[in-house]
């Protein structure tokens, strides 16, 4: 008797793709597929792709090239491209890459089983529709066995903001919120299956409007679920931080003191050209209000350097904003012109100038990260243990502020939240000791 069919999924880019990959694996699981860890062991390979910057998009083609010998050795191997490159390039992928069997955009995953059947009959289907139905309504319920104590939950998809540099409104479409009742039900299932921390996901998560009140209200409702210990959310737009969500950071214990709030630039001129629709001063005022609600909150951001027209003075304004905020960590990117976006029409900043700015910004952000980590030494924080550590005898988890924390011993504590006294700051992680249970 043949064994079960084997599926390998590789996720690129953001956490929303990680969540979608889980849901695709579950959908194909209902069709008899089990997931495996390598393409070599698979009968079906799905690349869940990212289109946000040119490098991410091109990586998909080099990875597809690397699958060629596997397909030659096993002509029955099926290869699918999912995600945002699939959405943006559609049938072009089939033309460029004859080894690809199917192309499926992020809103059509519920149609994968039917597409797989078509592939079995020799077709090469492409589905990049934005169907009227919600894909999540057509995906199977979450299965009995899920991964560890942390889980993602997509509450919102798409974006209506149209920042001048960004492909998301084109690849993920208009903002759509999943209804509150569905989310509460899925969260309860996740908790029953062992999740202790849920991260709410959305391209514009704080624009969620799938029920009465906004995201703050949803967070408060989720906080009522027994057994759920922690809530986080990402990614937010500054203009959607409403009063109730800010207040939740002060009065909802389960909402962790961590917020990713991308600003992209500290120059009003560039913010305007990016169509971000707020100024640097408005962002700083917002940060002050959030910190008034939750003084120890750890803030993170995304930055783009070398946006078309960015002058030295504009870049200095970004450096000044970073100095003024003091981030726990942040992501910074060199501007990458994306086809179809308004900014792609404009003359780029010379590459060496952008490189030098990126280098300076990253050096400043690294210093801030180090300072934020060192400020934790001596403090006692909550840590939810997730897995054995890299070193034998260690166990690893995330602190309330989302720092990776390693402790010695405690192998039986996976899935448990304990108080930990931080004893040392290492590059990109903290070390600590579990404090005796009260
Ligand atoms: N070039 C560089 N960075 C980009 N981002 C989005 N689009 C681009 C682009 N064209 C960055 C932004 C965003 C993060 C997810 O990726 O900083 O917040
Ligand atoms: Fe892209 Fe975020 Fe701007 Fe939406 S808000 S267009 S996802 S950068």
Coordinates of C-alpha atoms and ligand atoms in Angstrom, one line a residue:
X1 CA 0.0 0.0 0.0
X2 CA 1.4 3.4 -0.8
X3 CA 2.2 5.7 2.2
X4 CA 0.6 9.1 2.7
X5 CA 1.5 11.8 0.2
X6 CA 4.2 14.1 1.5
X7 CA 4.1 17.9 1.5
X8 CA 6.9 20.4 2.0
X9 CA 5.9 24.1 2.4
X10 CA 8.5 26.9 2.5
X11 CA 7.3 30.2 3.8
X12 CA 9.0 33.5 2.8
X13 CA 8.4 36.9 4.3
X14 CA 6.0 37.9 7.0
X15 CA 4.2 36.0 9.8
X16 CA 0.9 36.1 7.8
X17 CA 2.6 33.7 5.3
X18 CA 3.5 31.5 8.2
X19 CA -0.1 31.4 9.3
X20 CA -1.3 30.8 5.7
X21 CA 1.2 28.0 5.3
X22 CA -0.2 26.3 8.4
X23 CA -3.7 26.6 7.1
X24 CA -2.6 25.2 3.6
X25 CA -0.9 22.3 5.3
X26 CA -4.1 21.6 7.2
X27 CA -6.2 21.9 4.0
X28 CA -4.0 19.4 2.2
X29 CA -3.8 17.3 5.4
X30 CA -7.5 16.7 4.9
X31 CA -6.6 15.4 1.5
X32 CA -4.2 12.9 2.9
X33 CA -0.9 14.9 2.9
X34 CA 1.5 14.8 5.8
X35 CA 4.1 17.6 6.0
X36 CA 7.8 16.8 5.8
X37 CA 10.9 19.0 6.5
X38 CA 12.7 18.9 3.2
X39 CA 11.8 19.2 -0.5
X40 CA 13.8 16.0 -1.2
X41 CA 11.4 14.0 0.9
X42 CA 8.2 15.5 -0.7
X43 CA 5.7 14.6 -3.4
X44 CA 4.5 18.2 -3.4
X45 CA 6.5 21.4 -2.8
X46 CA 4.7 24.6 -2.1
X47 CA 6.6 27.9 -2.0
X48 CA 4.6 30.5 -0.1
X49 CA 6.2 33.6 -1.5
X50 CA 6.8 37.3 -0.6
X51 CA 6.8 40.2 -3.0
X52 CA 7.6 43.1 -0.7
X53 CA 11.1 43.7 -1.9
X54 CA 12.8 42.7 -5.1
X55 CA 15.3 40.4 -3.3
X56 CA 12.5 38.4 -1.7
X57 CA 10.7 38.0 -5.0
X58 CA 13.9 36.9 -6.9
X59 CA 14.8 34.4 -4.2
X60 CA 11.7 32.4 -5.3
X61 CA 13.1 32.0 -8.8
X62 CA 16.5 30.9 -7.6
X63 CA 14.8 28.4 -5.2
X64 CA 12.7 27.1 -8.1
X65 CA 15.9 26.6 -10.1
X66 CA 17.3 24.5 -7.3
X67 CA 14.2 22.2 -7.4
X68 CA 14.9 21.4 -11.1
X69 CA 17.1 18.3 -10.4
X70 CA 14.5 17.0 -8.0
X71 CA 11.8 17.3 -10.6
X72 CA 14.1 15.6 -13.2
X73 CA 14.7 12.7 -10.8
X74 CA 11.0 12.5 -9.9
X75 CA 8.7 13.7 -12.7
X76 CA 5.7 13.0 -10.3
X77 CA 6.9 15.7 -8.0
X78 CA 4.4 18.6 -8.0
X79 CA 5.5 22.1 -7.5
X80 CA 3.2 25.0 -6.5
X81 CA 3.8 28.8 -6.1
X82 CA 1.6 30.5 -3.5
X83 CA 1.6 33.9 -1.8
X84 CA 2.3 37.4 -3.0
X85 CA 4.6 36.6 -6.0
X86 CA 1.9 34.2 -7.2
X87 CA -0.6 37.0 -6.9
X88 CA 1.6 39.6 -8.6
X89 CA 3.0 37.5 -11.4
X90 CA 0.3 34.8 -12.0
X91 CA 0.7 32.9 -15.2
X92 CA 4.0 34.6 -15.9
X93 CA 5.5 32.2 -13.4
X94 CA 4.4 29.2 -15.5
X95 CA 6.0 30.8 -18.6
X96 CA 9.2 31.5 -16.8
X97 CA 9.4 28.2 -14.9
X98 CA 8.1 25.2 -16.8
X99 CA 8.6 23.0 -13.7
X100 CA 5.8 24.8 -11.8
X101 CA 2.5 23.0 -11.8
X102 CA 0.2 25.5 -10.1
X103 CA 0.0 29.1 -9.0
X104 CA -2.3 30.2 -6.2
X105 CA -2.8 33.7 -4.8
X106 CA -3.3 34.3 -1.1
X107 CA -7.0 34.6 -1.3
X108 CA -7.6 31.3 -3.0
X109 CA -6.0 28.7 -0.7
X110 CA -9.4 27.0 -0.1
X111 CA -9.4 26.1 -3.7
X112 CA -6.1 24.2 -3.5
X113 CA -7.6 20.7 -3.3
X114 CA -9.6 21.3 -6.5
X115 CA -6.4 22.7 -8.1
X116 CA -4.4 19.7 -7.1
X117 CA -7.0 17.5 -8.8
X118 CA -6.6 19.5 -12.0
X119 CA -2.9 19.1 -11.7
X120 CA -3.4 15.3 -11.4
X121 CA -5.2 15.5 -14.8
X122 CA -2.3 17.3 -16.4
X123 CA -3.5 20.9 -16.1
X124 CA -1.4 23.8 -14.8
X125 CA -4.0 25.9 -13.0
X126 CA -3.6 29.6 -12.0
X127 CA -5.9 31.1 -9.4
X128 CA -5.3 34.7 -8.4
X129 CA -8.9 35.8 -7.9
X130 CA -10.1 37.9 -5.0
X131 CA -13.2 35.8 -4.5
X132 CA -16.2 37.2 -2.8
X133 CA -16.2 34.3 -0.2
X134 CA -13.8 34.4 2.7
X135 CA -11.1 31.7 2.3
X136 CA -11.1 31.1 6.0
X137 CA -14.8 30.1 5.9
X138 CA -13.9 27.3 3.5
X139 CA -10.7 26.0 5.2
X140 CA -11.1 23.0 7.5
X141 CA -11.3 23.7 11.2
X142 CA -8.1 23.8 13.1
X143 CA -6.9 20.2 13.7
X144 CA -6.4 18.3 17.0
X145 CA -2.7 18.6 17.0
X146 CA -1.1 22.0 16.7
X147 CA 2.4 23.3 17.3
X148 CA 3.7 24.6 20.7
X149 CA 2.4 27.2 23.1
X150 CA 2.4 30.2 20.7
X151 CA 0.0 30.5 17.8
X152 CA -0.8 33.0 15.1
X153 CA -4.3 34.1 14.3
X154 CA -5.0 36.2 11.2
X155 CA -7.8 38.7 12.0
X156 CA -7.5 41.0 9.1
X157 CA -6.0 40.9 5.6
X158 CA -5.2 43.4 2.9
X159 CA -4.6 47.1 3.1
X160 CA -6.3 50.3 1.9
X161 CA -3.5 52.7 2.8
X162 CA -1.5 52.6 -0.5
X163 CA 1.8 53.8 0.8
X164 CA 3.7 54.9 -2.3
X165 CA 6.4 52.2 -2.0
X166 CA 4.3 49.2 -1.1
X167 CA 2.9 46.3 -3.1
X168 CA 0.6 44.9 -0.3
X169 CA -2.6 46.7 -1.4
X170 CA -2.1 45.1 -4.9
X171 CA -1.0 41.6 -3.8
X172 CA -3.3 41.2 -0.7
X173 CA -6.1 43.4 -1.9
X174 CA -8.5 45.6 0.0
X175 CA -8.8 45.5 3.8
X176 CA -11.1 42.6 5.0
X177 CA -11.7 41.9 8.7
X178 CA -12.7 38.4 9.9
X179 CA -15.8 38.5 12.2
X180 CA -15.2 38.6 15.9
X181 CA -17.2 35.5 16.7
X182 CA -15.1 33.4 14.3
X183 CA -11.9 34.7 15.8
X184 CA -13.1 34.1 19.3
X185 CA -14.0 30.5 18.4
X186 CA -10.7 29.9 16.6
X187 CA -8.8 31.4 19.6
X188 CA -10.7 29.0 22.0
X189 CA -9.8 26.1 19.8
X190 CA -6.1 27.2 19.7
X191 CA -6.1 27.4 23.6
X192 CA -7.8 24.0 24.0
X193 CA -5.0 22.6 21.8
X194 CA -2.3 24.1 24.0
X195 CA -1.7 27.7 22.8
X196 CA -0.9 30.0 25.7
X197 CA 0.0 33.0 23.6
X198 CA -1.8 34.3 20.5
X199 CA -0.4 36.8 18.1
X200 CA -3.1 38.5 16.1
X201 CA -2.0 39.1 12.5
X202 CA -3.0 41.5 9.8
X203 CA -1.3 43.7 7.2
X204 CA -3.0 46.5 9.0
X205 CA -4.1 44.7 12.1
X206 CA -5.2 47.7 14.1
X207 CA -7.6 48.7 11.4
X208 CA -9.6 45.5 12.3
X209 CA -13.3 46.3 12.3
X210 CA -14.9 42.8 12.3
X211 CA -17.2 43.5 15.3
X212 CA -18.4 46.1 17.7
X213 CA -15.5 48.4 18.7
X214 CA -12.0 48.0 17.2
X215 CA -9.0 45.9 17.9
X216 CA -8.9 47.0 21.6
X217 CA -12.3 45.5 22.1
X218 CA -11.4 42.3 20.4
X219 CA -8.3 42.0 22.6
X220 CA -10.4 42.5 25.7
X221 CA -12.8 39.8 24.6
X222 CA -10.0 37.4 23.8
X223 CA -8.5 38.1 27.3
X224 CA -11.6 36.5 28.8
X225 CA -10.5 33.1 27.5
X226 CA -9.3 31.0 30.4
X227 CA -5.9 29.4 29.7
X228 CA -4.9 32.2 27.2
X229 CA -2.1 34.0 29.0
X230 CA -0.7 36.4 26.5
X231 CA -1.9 38.5 23.5
X232 CA 0.2 40.4 20.9
X233 CA -0.7 41.9 17.6
X234 CA 1.2 43.0 14.4
X235 CA 1.5 45.0 12.1
X236 CA 0.0 48.3 12.9
X237 CA -0.3 51.7 11.2
X238 CA 0.1 54.8 13.4
X239 CA -3.1 56.3 12.1
X240 CA -5.2 53.4 13.3
X241 CA -4.0 53.4 17.0
X242 CA -7.3 54.5 18.5
X243 CA -8.0 55.6 22.1
X244 CA -9.4 52.2 23.2
X245 CA -6.4 50.2 21.8
X246 CA -4.0 52.6 23.5
X247 CA -6.0 52.2 26.8
X248 CA -5.9 48.4 26.4
X249 CA -2.1 48.6 26.7
X250 CA -2.6 50.1 30.2
X251 CA -5.5 48.0 31.5
X252 CA -5.4 44.6 29.8
X253 CA -2.9 42.5 31.7
X254 CA -2.8 39.8 29.0
X255 CA -1.8 42.3 26.3
X256 CA 2.0 42.2 26.3
X257 CA 4.2 45.4 26.7
X258 CA 5.4 45.2 23.1
X259 CA 4.3 47.1 20.0
X260 CA 5.6 47.1 16.4
X261 CA 4.6 50.5 15.1
X262 CA 6.3 51.2 11.7
X263 CA 7.1 54.8 11.0
X264 CA 9.3 54.3 7.9
X265 CA 11.0 57.8 8.0
X266 CA 11.5 60.7 10.3
X267 CA 11.2 63.3 7.6
X268 CA 7.9 65.0 7.0
X269 CA 8.8 65.6 3.4
X270 CA 9.5 61.9 2.8
X271 CA 6.5 60.8 4.9
X272 CA 4.3 63.0 2.7
X273 CA 5.9 61.5 -0.5
X274 CA 5.4 58.0 1.0
X275 CA 1.7 58.9 1.5
X276 CA 1.9 57.8 5.1
X277 CA -0.6 60.6 6.1
X278 CA 1.0 61.6 9.3
X279 CA 4.0 63.7 10.4
X280 CA 7.0 62.8 12.5
X281 CA 5.6 65.0 15.4
X282 CA 2.2 63.2 15.3
X283 CA 4.0 59.9 15.5
X284 CA 6.1 61.1 18.5
X285 CA 2.9 62.4 20.2
X286 CA 1.3 59.0 19.7
X287 CA 4.3 57.2 21.2
X288 CA 4.1 59.5 24.2
X289 CA 0.4 58.6 24.7
X290 CA 1.2 54.8 24.4
X291 CA 4.0 55.2 26.9
X292 CA 1.7 57.0 29.3
X293 CA -0.6 54.0 29.1
X294 CA 2.2 51.5 29.5
X295 CA 5.5 53.0 30.5
X296 CA 7.7 49.9 30.1
X297 CA 6.4 49.1 26.6
X298 CA 9.1 47.9 24.2
X299 CA 8.7 49.7 20.8
X300 CA 9.8 48.5 17.4
X301 CA 9.5 49.9 13.9
X302 CA 10.3 49.5 10.2
X303 CA 12.4 52.0 8.3
X304 CA 13.1 52.5 4.7
X305 CA 16.2 54.4 3.6
X306 CA 16.9 55.8 0.2
X307 CA 13.3 56.5 -0.7
X308 CA 13.3 58.5 -4.0
X309 CA 14.1 62.1 -3.2
X310 CA 15.6 61.4 0.3
X311 CA 18.2 64.0 1.0
X312 CA 20.9 64.0 3.7
X313 CA 18.7 66.3 5.8
X314 CA 15.7 63.9 5.4
X315 CA 17.9 61.0 6.5
X316 CA 19.2 63.0 9.5
X317 CA 15.5 63.5 10.5
X318 CA 15.1 59.7 10.6
X319 CA 18.2 59.4 12.8
X320 CA 16.8 62.1 15.1
X321 CA 13.4 60.4 15.4
X322 CA 15.1 57.1 16.3
X323 CA 17.1 58.9 18.9
X324 CA 14.0 60.5 20.3
X325 CA 12.0 57.2 20.5
X326 CA 14.6 54.7 21.7
X327 CA 13.5 51.4 20.1
X328 CA 13.9 48.0 21.5
X329 CA 14.7 46.7 18.1
X330 CA 13.8 47.6 14.5
X331 CA 13.9 46.5 10.9
X332 CA 15.5 48.7 8.3
X333 CA 15.5 48.2 4.6
X334 CA 17.0 49.9 1.6
X335 CA 14.2 51.1 -0.7
X336 CA 13.3 48.7 -3.4
X337 CA 11.3 49.9 -6.4
X338 CA 8.3 47.6 -6.8
X339 CA 6.4 47.3 -10.1
X340 CA 3.1 49.1 -10.2
X341 CA 3.7 51.3 -7.1
X342 CA 3.7 55.1 -7.5
X343 CA 7.2 55.5 -6.1
X344 CA 8.6 53.2 -8.7
X345 CA 8.3 56.0 -11.3
X346 CA 10.7 58.3 -9.4
X347 CA 14.4 58.6 -9.7
X348 CA 16.2 56.4 -7.1
X349 CA 18.8 57.6 -4.6
X350 CA 22.3 56.3 -5.7
X351 CA 22.9 52.8 -4.3
X352 CA 26.1 53.8 -2.4
X353 CA 24.3 56.6 -0.7
X354 CA 21.4 54.3 0.4
X355 CA 24.0 51.7 1.5
X356 CA 25.8 54.2 3.7
X357 CA 22.6 55.4 5.3
X358 CA 21.4 51.9 5.9
X359 CA 24.7 51.1 7.6
X360 CA 24.5 54.2 9.9
X361 CA 20.8 53.6 10.8
X362 CA 21.5 49.9 11.6
X363 CA 24.4 50.8 13.8
X364 CA 22.2 53.2 15.8
X365 CA 19.4 50.6 16.0
X366 CA 21.9 48.0 17.2
X367 CA 23.1 50.3 19.9
X368 CA 19.5 50.9 21.0
X369 CA 18.7 47.2 21.0
X370 CA 21.8 46.5 23.1
X371 CA 20.8 49.2 25.6
X372 CA 17.2 47.9 25.8
X373 CA 18.4 44.4 26.5
X374 CA 20.9 45.6 29.1
X375 CA 18.2 47.5 30.8
X376 CA 16.4 44.2 31.5
X377 CA 19.4 42.8 33.5
X378 CA 18.4 42.5 37.1
X379 CA 14.6 42.8 36.3
X380 CA 12.1 40.0 36.8
X381 CA 9.9 39.3 33.8
X382 CA 7.4 36.7 32.7
X383 CA 8.8 34.1 30.3
X384 CA 6.6 31.6 28.3
X385 CA 8.8 28.6 27.6
X386 CA 8.6 27.4 24.1
X387 CA 11.3 24.8 23.4
X388 CA 14.6 23.3 24.5
X389 CA 17.5 25.7 24.1
X390 CA 20.4 25.5 21.7
X391 CA 22.7 24.3 24.5
X392 CA 22.1 21.0 26.2
X393 CA 20.1 21.4 29.4
X394 CA 18.8 24.9 28.4
X395 CA 15.2 25.9 27.8
X396 CA 14.1 28.9 25.7
X397 CA 11.1 31.2 25.7
X398 CA 10.0 34.8 25.1
X399 CA 9.8 37.4 27.7
X400 CA 6.8 39.7 28.1
X401 CA 8.8 42.3 26.0
X402 CA 9.4 39.6 23.4
X403 CA 13.1 39.1 24.1
X404 CA 14.4 35.5 23.6
X405 CA 15.4 34.3 27.1
X406 CA 17.5 31.2 27.8
X407 CA 17.6 29.5 31.3
X408 CA 19.3 26.4 32.6
X409 CA 17.2 23.4 33.5
X410 CA 13.4 23.5 33.6
X411 CA 12.9 20.9 30.8
X412 CA 9.3 20.2 32.0
X413 CA 8.3 23.9 31.7
X414 CA 7.5 24.0 28.0
X415 CA 4.2 25.7 27.6
X416 CA 4.5 27.2 31.1
X417 CA 4.7 30.9 32.0
X418 CA 7.2 31.6 34.8
X419 CA 8.9 34.6 36.4
X420 CA 12.5 34.8 35.4
X421 CA 15.2 37.1 36.8
X422 CA 17.4 38.3 33.9
X423 CA 21.0 37.9 34.7
X424 CA 22.8 38.6 31.4
X425 CA 22.4 40.2 28.0
X426 CA 23.9 38.4 25.0
X427 CA 23.7 39.4 21.3
X428 CA 20.1 38.9 20.4
X429 CA 19.0 37.1 23.6
X430 CA 18.9 37.3 27.4
X431 CA 19.9 34.7 30.0
X432 CA 18.1 34.3 33.3
X433 CA 17.1 32.2 36.3
X434 CA 13.7 31.0 37.1
X435 CA 12.6 32.5 40.4
X436 CA 11.2 30.2 43.0
X437 CA 7.4 29.7 42.5
X438 CA 5.5 31.8 45.1
Ligands
LIG1 N1 11.2 48.8 -0.3 C1 11.8 48.6 0.9 N2 11.1 48.3 2.0 C2 9.8 48.1 1.9 N3 8.8 47.8 2.8 C3 7.6 47.7 2.1 N4 7.8 48.0 0.8 C4 9.1 48.2 0.6 C5 9.9 48.6 -0.5 N5 9.3 48.8 -1.7 C6 9.1 47.6 4.2 C7 8.4 48.6 5.0 C8 7.3 47.7 5.7 C9 8.0 46.4 5.8 C10 7.1 45.2 5.9 O1 8.7 46.3 4.6 O2 9.2 49.1 6.0 O3 6.8 48.2 6.9
LIG2 FE1 2.1 48.6 2.8 FE2 1.7 48.8 5.5 FE3 1.5 51.0 3.9 FE4 -0.4 49.1 3.8 S1 0.1 50.4 5.6 S2 0.5 50.1 2.0 S3 0.8 47.2 4.1 S4 3.4 49.7 4.3

